PDB file of C-alpha atoms in Angstrom:
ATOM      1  CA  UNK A   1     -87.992 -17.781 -95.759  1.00  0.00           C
ATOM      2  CA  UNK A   2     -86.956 -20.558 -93.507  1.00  0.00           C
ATOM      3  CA  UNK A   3     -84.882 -19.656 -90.129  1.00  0.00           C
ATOM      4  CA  UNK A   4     -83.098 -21.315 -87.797  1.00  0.00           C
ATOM      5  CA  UNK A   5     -82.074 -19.471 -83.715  1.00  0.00           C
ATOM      6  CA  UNK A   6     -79.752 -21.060 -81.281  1.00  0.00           C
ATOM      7  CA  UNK A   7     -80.111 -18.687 -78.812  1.00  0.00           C
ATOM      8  CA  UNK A   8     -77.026 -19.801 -76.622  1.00  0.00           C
ATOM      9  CA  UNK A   9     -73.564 -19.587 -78.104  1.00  0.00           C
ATOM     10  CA  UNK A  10     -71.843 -21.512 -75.693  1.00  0.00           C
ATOM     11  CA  UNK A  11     -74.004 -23.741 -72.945  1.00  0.00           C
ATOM     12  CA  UNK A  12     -71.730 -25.381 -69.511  1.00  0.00           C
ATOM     13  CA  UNK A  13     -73.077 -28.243 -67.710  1.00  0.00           C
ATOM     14  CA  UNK A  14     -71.374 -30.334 -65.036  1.00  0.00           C
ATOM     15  CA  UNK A  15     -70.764 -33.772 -66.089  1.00  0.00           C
ATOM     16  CA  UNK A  16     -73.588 -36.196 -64.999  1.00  0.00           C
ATOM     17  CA  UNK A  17     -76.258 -33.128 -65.059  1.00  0.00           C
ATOM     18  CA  UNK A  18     -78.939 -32.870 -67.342  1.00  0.00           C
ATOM     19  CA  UNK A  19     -77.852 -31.082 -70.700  1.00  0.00           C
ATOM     20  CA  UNK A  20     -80.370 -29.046 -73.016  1.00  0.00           C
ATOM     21  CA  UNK A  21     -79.383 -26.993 -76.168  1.00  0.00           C
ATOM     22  CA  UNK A  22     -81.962 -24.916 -77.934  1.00  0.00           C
ATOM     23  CA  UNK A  23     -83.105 -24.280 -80.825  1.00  0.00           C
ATOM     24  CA  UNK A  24     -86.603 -22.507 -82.417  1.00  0.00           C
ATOM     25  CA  UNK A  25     -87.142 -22.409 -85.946  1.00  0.00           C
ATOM     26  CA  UNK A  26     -89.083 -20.691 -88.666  1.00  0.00           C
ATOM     27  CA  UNK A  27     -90.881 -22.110 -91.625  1.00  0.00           C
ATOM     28  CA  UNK A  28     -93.969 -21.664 -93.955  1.00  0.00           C
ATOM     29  CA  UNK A  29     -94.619 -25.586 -94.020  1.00  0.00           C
ATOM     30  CA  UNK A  30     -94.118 -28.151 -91.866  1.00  0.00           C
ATOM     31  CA  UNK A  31     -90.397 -28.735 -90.891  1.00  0.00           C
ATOM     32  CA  UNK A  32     -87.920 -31.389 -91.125  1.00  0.00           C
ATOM     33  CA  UNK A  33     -85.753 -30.849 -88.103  1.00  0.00           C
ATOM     34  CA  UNK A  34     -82.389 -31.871 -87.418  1.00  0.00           C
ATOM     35  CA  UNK A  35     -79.452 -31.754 -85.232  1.00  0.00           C
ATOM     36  CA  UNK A  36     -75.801 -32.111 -85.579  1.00  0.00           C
ATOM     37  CA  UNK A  37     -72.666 -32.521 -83.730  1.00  0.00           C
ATOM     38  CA  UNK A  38     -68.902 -31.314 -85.130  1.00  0.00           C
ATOM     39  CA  UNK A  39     -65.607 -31.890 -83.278  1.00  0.00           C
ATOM     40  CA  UNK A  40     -63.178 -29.858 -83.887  1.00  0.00           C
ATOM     41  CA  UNK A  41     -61.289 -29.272 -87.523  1.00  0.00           C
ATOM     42  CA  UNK A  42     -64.361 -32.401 -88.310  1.00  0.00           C
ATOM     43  CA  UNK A  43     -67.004 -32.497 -91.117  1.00  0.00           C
ATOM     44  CA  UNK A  44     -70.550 -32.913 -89.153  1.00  0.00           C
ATOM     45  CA  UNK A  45     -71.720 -36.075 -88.115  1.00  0.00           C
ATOM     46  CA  UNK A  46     -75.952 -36.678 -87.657  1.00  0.00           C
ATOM     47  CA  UNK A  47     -77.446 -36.995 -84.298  1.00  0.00           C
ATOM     48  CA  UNK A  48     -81.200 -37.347 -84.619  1.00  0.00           C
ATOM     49  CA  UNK A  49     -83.972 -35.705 -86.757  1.00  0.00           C
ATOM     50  CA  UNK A  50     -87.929 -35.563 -86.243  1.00  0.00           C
ATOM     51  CA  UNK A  51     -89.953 -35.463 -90.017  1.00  0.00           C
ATOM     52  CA  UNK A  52     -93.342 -36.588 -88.696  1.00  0.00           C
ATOM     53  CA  UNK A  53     -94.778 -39.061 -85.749  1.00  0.00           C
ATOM     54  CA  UNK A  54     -93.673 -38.911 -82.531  1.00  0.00           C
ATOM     55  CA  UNK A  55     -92.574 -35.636 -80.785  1.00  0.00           C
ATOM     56  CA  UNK A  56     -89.512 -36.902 -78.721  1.00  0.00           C
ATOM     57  CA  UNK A  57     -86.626 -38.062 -81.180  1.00  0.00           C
ATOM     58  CA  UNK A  58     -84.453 -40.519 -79.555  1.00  0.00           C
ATOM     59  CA  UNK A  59     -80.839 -40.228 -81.656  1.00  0.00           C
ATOM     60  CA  UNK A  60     -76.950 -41.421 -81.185  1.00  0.00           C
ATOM     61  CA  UNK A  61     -74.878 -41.658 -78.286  1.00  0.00           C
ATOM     62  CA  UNK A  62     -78.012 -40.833 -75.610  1.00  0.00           C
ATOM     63  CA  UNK A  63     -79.505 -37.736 -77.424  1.00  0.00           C
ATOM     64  CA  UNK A  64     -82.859 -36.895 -77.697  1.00  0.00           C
ATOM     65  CA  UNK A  65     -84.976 -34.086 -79.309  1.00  0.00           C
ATOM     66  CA  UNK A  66     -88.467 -32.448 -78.648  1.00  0.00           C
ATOM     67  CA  UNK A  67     -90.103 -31.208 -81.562  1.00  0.00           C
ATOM     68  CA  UNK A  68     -92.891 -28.464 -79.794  1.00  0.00           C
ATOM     69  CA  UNK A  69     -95.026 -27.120 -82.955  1.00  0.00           C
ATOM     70  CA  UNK A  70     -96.604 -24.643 -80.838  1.00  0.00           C
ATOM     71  CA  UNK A  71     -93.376 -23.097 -79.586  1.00  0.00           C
ATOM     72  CA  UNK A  72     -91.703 -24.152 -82.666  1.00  0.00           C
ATOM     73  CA  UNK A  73     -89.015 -25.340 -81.117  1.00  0.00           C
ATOM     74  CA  UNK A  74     -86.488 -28.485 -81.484  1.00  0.00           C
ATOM     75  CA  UNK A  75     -84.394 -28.674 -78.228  1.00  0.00           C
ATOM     76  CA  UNK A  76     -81.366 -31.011 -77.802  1.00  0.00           C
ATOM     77  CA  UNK A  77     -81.074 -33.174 -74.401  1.00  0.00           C
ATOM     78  CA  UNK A  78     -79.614 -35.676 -72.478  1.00  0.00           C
ATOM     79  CA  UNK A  79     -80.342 -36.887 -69.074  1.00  0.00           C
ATOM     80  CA  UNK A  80     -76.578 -37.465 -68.365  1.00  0.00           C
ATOM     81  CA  UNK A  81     -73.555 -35.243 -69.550  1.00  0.00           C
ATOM     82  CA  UNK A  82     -70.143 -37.209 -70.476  1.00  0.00           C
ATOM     83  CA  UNK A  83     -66.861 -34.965 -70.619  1.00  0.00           C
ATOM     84  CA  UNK A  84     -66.927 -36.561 -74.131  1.00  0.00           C
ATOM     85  CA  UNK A  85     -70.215 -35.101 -75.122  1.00  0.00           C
ATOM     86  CA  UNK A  86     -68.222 -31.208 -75.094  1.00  0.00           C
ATOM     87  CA  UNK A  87     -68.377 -30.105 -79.028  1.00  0.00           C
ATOM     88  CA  UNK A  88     -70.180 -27.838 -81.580  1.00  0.00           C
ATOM     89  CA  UNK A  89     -73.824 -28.380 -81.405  1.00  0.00           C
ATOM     90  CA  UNK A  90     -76.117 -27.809 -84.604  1.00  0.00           C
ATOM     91  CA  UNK A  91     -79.761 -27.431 -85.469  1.00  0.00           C
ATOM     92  CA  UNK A  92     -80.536 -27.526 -88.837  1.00  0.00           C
ATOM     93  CA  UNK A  93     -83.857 -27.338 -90.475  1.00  0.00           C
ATOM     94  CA  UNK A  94     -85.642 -27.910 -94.058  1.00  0.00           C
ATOM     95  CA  UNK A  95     -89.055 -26.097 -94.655  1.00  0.00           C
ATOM     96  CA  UNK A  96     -91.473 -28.827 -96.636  1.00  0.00           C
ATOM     97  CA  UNK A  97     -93.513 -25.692 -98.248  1.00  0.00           C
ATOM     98  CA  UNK A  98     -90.748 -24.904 -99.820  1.00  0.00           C
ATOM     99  CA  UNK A  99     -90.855 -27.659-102.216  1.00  0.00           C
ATOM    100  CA  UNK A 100     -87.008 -28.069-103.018  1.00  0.00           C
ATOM    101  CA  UNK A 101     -84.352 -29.635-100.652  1.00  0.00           C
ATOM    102  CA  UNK A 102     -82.802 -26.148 -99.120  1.00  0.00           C
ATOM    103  CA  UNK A 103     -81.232 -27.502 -95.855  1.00  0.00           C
ATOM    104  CA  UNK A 104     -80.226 -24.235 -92.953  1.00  0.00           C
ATOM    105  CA  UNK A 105     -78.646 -24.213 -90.344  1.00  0.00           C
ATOM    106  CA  UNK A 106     -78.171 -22.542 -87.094  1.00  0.00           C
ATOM    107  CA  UNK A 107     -74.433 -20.086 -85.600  1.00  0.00           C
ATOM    108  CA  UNK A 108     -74.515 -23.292 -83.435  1.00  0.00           C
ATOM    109  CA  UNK A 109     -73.761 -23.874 -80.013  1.00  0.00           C
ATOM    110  CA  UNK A 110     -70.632 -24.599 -78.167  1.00  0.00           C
ATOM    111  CA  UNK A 111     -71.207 -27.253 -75.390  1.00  0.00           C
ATOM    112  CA  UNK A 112     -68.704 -27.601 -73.334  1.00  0.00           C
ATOM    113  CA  UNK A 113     -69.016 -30.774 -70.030  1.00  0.00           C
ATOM    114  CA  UNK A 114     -67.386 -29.980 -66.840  1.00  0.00           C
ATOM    115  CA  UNK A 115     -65.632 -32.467 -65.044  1.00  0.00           C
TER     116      UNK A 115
ATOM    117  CA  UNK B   1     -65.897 -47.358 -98.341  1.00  0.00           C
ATOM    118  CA  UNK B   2     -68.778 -44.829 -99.051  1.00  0.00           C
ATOM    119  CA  UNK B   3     -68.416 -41.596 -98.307  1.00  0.00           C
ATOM    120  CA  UNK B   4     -68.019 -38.130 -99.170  1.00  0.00           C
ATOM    121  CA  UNK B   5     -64.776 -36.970 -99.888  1.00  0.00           C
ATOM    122  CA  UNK B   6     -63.096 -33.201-100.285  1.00  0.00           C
ATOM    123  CA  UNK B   7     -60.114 -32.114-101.657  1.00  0.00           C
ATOM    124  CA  UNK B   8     -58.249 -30.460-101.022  1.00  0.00           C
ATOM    125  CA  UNK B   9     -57.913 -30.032 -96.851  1.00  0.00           C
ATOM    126  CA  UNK B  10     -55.662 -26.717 -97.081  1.00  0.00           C
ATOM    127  CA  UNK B  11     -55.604 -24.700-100.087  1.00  0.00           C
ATOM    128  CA  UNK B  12     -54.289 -21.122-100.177  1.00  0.00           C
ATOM    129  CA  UNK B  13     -55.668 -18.189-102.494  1.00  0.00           C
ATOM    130  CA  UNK B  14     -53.381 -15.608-103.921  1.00  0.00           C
ATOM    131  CA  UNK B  15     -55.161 -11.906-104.819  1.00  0.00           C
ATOM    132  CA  UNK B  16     -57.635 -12.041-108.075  1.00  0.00           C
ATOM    133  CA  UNK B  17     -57.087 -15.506-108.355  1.00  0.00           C
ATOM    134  CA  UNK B  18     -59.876 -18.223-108.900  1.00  0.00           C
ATOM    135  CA  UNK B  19     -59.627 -21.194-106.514  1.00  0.00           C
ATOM    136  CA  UNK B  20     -61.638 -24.533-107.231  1.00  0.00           C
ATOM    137  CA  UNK B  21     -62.797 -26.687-104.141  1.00  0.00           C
ATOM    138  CA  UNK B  22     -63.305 -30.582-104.958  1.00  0.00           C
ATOM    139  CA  UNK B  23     -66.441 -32.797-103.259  1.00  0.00           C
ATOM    140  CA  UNK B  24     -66.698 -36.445-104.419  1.00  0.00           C
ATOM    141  CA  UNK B  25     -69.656 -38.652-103.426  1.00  0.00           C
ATOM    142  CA  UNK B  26     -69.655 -42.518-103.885  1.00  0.00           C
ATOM    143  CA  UNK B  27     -73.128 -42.694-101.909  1.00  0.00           C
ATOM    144  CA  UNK B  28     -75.447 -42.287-105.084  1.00  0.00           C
ATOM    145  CA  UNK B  29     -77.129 -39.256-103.789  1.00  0.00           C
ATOM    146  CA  UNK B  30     -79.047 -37.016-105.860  1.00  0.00           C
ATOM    147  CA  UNK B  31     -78.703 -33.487-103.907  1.00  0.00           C
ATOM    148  CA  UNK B  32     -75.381 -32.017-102.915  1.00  0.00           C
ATOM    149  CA  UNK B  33     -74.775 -29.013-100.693  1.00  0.00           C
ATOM    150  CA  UNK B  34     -71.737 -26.541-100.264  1.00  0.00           C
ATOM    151  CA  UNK B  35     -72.060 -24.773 -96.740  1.00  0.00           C
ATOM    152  CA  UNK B  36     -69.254 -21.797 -95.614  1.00  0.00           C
ATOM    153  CA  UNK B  37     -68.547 -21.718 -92.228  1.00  0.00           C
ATOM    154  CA  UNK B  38     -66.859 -18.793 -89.765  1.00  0.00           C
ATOM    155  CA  UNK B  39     -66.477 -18.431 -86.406  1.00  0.00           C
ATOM    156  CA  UNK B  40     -69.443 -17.721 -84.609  1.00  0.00           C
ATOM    157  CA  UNK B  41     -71.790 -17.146 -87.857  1.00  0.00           C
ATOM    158  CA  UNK B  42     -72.435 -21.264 -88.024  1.00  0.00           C
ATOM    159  CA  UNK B  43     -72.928 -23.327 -91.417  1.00  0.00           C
ATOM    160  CA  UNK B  44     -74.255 -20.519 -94.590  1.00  0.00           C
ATOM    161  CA  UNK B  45     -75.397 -22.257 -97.383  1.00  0.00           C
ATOM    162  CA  UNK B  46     -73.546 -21.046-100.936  1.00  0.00           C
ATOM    163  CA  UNK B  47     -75.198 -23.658-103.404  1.00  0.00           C
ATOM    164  CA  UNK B  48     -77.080 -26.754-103.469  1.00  0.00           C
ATOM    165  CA  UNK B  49     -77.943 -29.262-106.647  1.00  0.00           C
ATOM    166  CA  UNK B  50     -81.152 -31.710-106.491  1.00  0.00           C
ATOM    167  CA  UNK B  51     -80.231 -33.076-109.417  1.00  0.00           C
ATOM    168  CA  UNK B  52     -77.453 -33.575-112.294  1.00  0.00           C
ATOM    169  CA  UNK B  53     -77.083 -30.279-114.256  1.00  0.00           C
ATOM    170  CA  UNK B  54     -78.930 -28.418-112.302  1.00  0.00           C
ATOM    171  CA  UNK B  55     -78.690 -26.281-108.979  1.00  0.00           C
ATOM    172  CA  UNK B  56     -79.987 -23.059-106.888  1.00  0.00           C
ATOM    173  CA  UNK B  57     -78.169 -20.618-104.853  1.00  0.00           C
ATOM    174  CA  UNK B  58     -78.263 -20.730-101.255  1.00  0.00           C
ATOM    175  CA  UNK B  59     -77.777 -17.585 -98.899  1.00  0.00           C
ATOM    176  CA  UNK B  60     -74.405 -16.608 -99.944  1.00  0.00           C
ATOM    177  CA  UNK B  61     -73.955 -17.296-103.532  1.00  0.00           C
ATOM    178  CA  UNK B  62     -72.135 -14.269-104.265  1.00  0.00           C
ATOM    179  CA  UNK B  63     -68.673 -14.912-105.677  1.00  0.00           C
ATOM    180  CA  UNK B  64     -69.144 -18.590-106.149  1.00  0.00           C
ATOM    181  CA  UNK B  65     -70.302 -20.487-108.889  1.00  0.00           C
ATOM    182  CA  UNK B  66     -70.697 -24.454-108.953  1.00  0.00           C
ATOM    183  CA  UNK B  67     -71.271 -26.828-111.973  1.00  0.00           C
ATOM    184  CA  UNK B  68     -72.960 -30.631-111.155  1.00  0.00           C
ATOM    185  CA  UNK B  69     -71.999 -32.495-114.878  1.00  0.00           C
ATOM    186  CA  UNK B  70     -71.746 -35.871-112.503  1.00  0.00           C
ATOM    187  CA  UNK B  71     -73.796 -37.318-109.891  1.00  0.00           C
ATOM    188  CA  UNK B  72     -71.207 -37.715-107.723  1.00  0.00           C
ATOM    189  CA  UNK B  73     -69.522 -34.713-108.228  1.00  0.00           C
ATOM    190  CA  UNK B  74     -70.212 -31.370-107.206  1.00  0.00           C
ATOM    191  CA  UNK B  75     -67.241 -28.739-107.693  1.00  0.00           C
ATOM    192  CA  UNK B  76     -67.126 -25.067-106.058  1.00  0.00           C
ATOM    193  CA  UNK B  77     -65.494 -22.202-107.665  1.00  0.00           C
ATOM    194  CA  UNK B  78     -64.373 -19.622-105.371  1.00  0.00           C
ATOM    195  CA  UNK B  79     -63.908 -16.491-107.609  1.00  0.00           C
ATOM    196  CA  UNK B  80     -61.819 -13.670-107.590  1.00  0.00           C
ATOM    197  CA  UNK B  81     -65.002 -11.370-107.180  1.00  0.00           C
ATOM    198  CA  UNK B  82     -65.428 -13.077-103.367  1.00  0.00           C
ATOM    199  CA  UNK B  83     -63.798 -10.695-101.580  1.00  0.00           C
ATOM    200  CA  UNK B  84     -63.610 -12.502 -98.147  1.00  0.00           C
ATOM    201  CA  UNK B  85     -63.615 -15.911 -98.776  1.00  0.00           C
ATOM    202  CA  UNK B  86     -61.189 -17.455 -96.151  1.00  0.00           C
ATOM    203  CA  UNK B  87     -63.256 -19.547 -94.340  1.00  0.00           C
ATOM    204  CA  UNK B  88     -64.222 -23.691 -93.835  1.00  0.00           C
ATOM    205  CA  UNK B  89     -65.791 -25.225 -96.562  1.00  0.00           C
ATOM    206  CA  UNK B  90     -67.946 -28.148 -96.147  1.00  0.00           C
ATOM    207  CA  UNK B  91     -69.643 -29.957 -98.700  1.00  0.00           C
ATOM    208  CA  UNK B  92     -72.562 -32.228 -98.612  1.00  0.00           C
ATOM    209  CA  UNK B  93     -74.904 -35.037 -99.469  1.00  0.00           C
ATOM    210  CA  UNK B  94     -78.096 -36.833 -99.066  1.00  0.00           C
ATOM    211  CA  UNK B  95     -80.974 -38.869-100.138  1.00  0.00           C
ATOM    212  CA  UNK B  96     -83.801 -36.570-100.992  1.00  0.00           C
ATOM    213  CA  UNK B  97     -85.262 -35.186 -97.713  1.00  0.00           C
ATOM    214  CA  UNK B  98     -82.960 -37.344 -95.084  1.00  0.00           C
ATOM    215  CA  UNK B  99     -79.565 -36.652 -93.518  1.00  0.00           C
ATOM    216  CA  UNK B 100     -77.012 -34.882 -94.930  1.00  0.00           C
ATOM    217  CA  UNK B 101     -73.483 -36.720 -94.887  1.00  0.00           C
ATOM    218  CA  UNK B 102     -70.475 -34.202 -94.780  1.00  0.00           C
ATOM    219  CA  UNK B 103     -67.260 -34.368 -95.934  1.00  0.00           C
ATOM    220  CA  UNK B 104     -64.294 -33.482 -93.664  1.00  0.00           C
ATOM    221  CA  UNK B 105     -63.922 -29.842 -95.243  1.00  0.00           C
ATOM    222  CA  UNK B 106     -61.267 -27.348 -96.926  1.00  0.00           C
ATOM    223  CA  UNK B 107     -60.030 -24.767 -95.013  1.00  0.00           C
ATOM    224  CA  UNK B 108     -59.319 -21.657 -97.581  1.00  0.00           C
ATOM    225  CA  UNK B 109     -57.087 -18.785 -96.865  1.00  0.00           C
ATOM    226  CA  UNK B 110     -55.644 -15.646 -98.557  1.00  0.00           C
ATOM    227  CA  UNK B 111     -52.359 -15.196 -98.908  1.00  0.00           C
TER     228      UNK B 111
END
């Protein structure tokens, strides 16, 4: 069965540092990847996904993604932390072998900027 | 405007009682999701639907049934067997194998 690990449940990062927020995965296929932001009280709103091609993911508001096959992980980043960036953080993950559209996701991570 | 929209945003459950959650999708998706989520336990998938009249359990189907007679409607039955079901309830769509879109939720509780 497909899996989804956010190891962190809550990451701090000084505003203008680098941020990263992780996330490793599980599947029997290959893996659609994807990651989502929620404010709070909010539905989710889409930040990037990687489905094939290209290994770094470039997504909204400055995000970016790595997809690592070998370490099968997906991990969230952005060179430059805004106060405005602090929110819910999650990876979510769809195993191709699987043959249907099952869609998991991850506890999720709480990101919170410092000013 | 498209979009996804629940109703409705509070809804309150009284003991033994069956509770129905609405998600309405103007997008012309085919597959629909319902996703529970608590505090520290993250989005849990109850049910999804590739298609109309059909759909599979997720992780947590337990307590829940779902019906998809529409397209763009996917309705979630909280029944009285669910014996914790106070929680956030988002609902979901996409285009095979892309995004999901999410509506802005219903937050159930027990009174």
């Amino acid at each position: 069965a497909q899996s989804v690990a956010q190891p962190e449940d809550q990451v701090n990062v000084a505003e203008g540092n680098p941020l990263t927020v992780k996330c490793t995965y599980s599947v029997s296929g290959n893996p659609y990847l994807f990651w989502y932001v929620q404010y709070p009280n909010r539905g989710l709103q889409f930040l990037l996904k990687y489905i094939t091609g290209d290994n770094l993911v470039k997504g909204s508001y400055g995000f970016e993604a790595e997809f690592n096959k070998s370490q099968t992980s997906f991990h969230l980043k952005k060179p430059s932390a805004l106060v405005s960036d602090s929110a819910l953080y999650f990876c979510a993950v769809r195993d191709v072998g699987l043959g249907d559209d099952k869609i998991i996701f991850g506890k999720g991570t709480r990101l919170h900027i410092l000013p | 405007d498209g979009g996804i929209t629940q109703s409705p945003k509070y809804l309150f459950r009284k003991e033994g009682q069956n509770v129905t959650l609405s998600c309405e999708q103007n997008l012309n998706h085919d597959a629909m999701y319902w996703y529970r989520q608590d505090p520290g336990q993250g989005l849990r998938l109850i049910y999804y639907s590739q298609i109309v009249n059909d759909f599979q359990k997720g992780d947590i189907a337990e307590g829940y049934s779902v019906s998809r007679e529409k397209k763009e409607s996917f309705p979630l039955t909280v029944t009285s067997a669910q014996k914790n079901p106070t929680a956030f309830y988002l609902c979901a769509s996409s285009i095979v194998s892309e995004k999901l879109f999410f509506g802005s939720g219903t937050q159930l509780s027990v009174l």
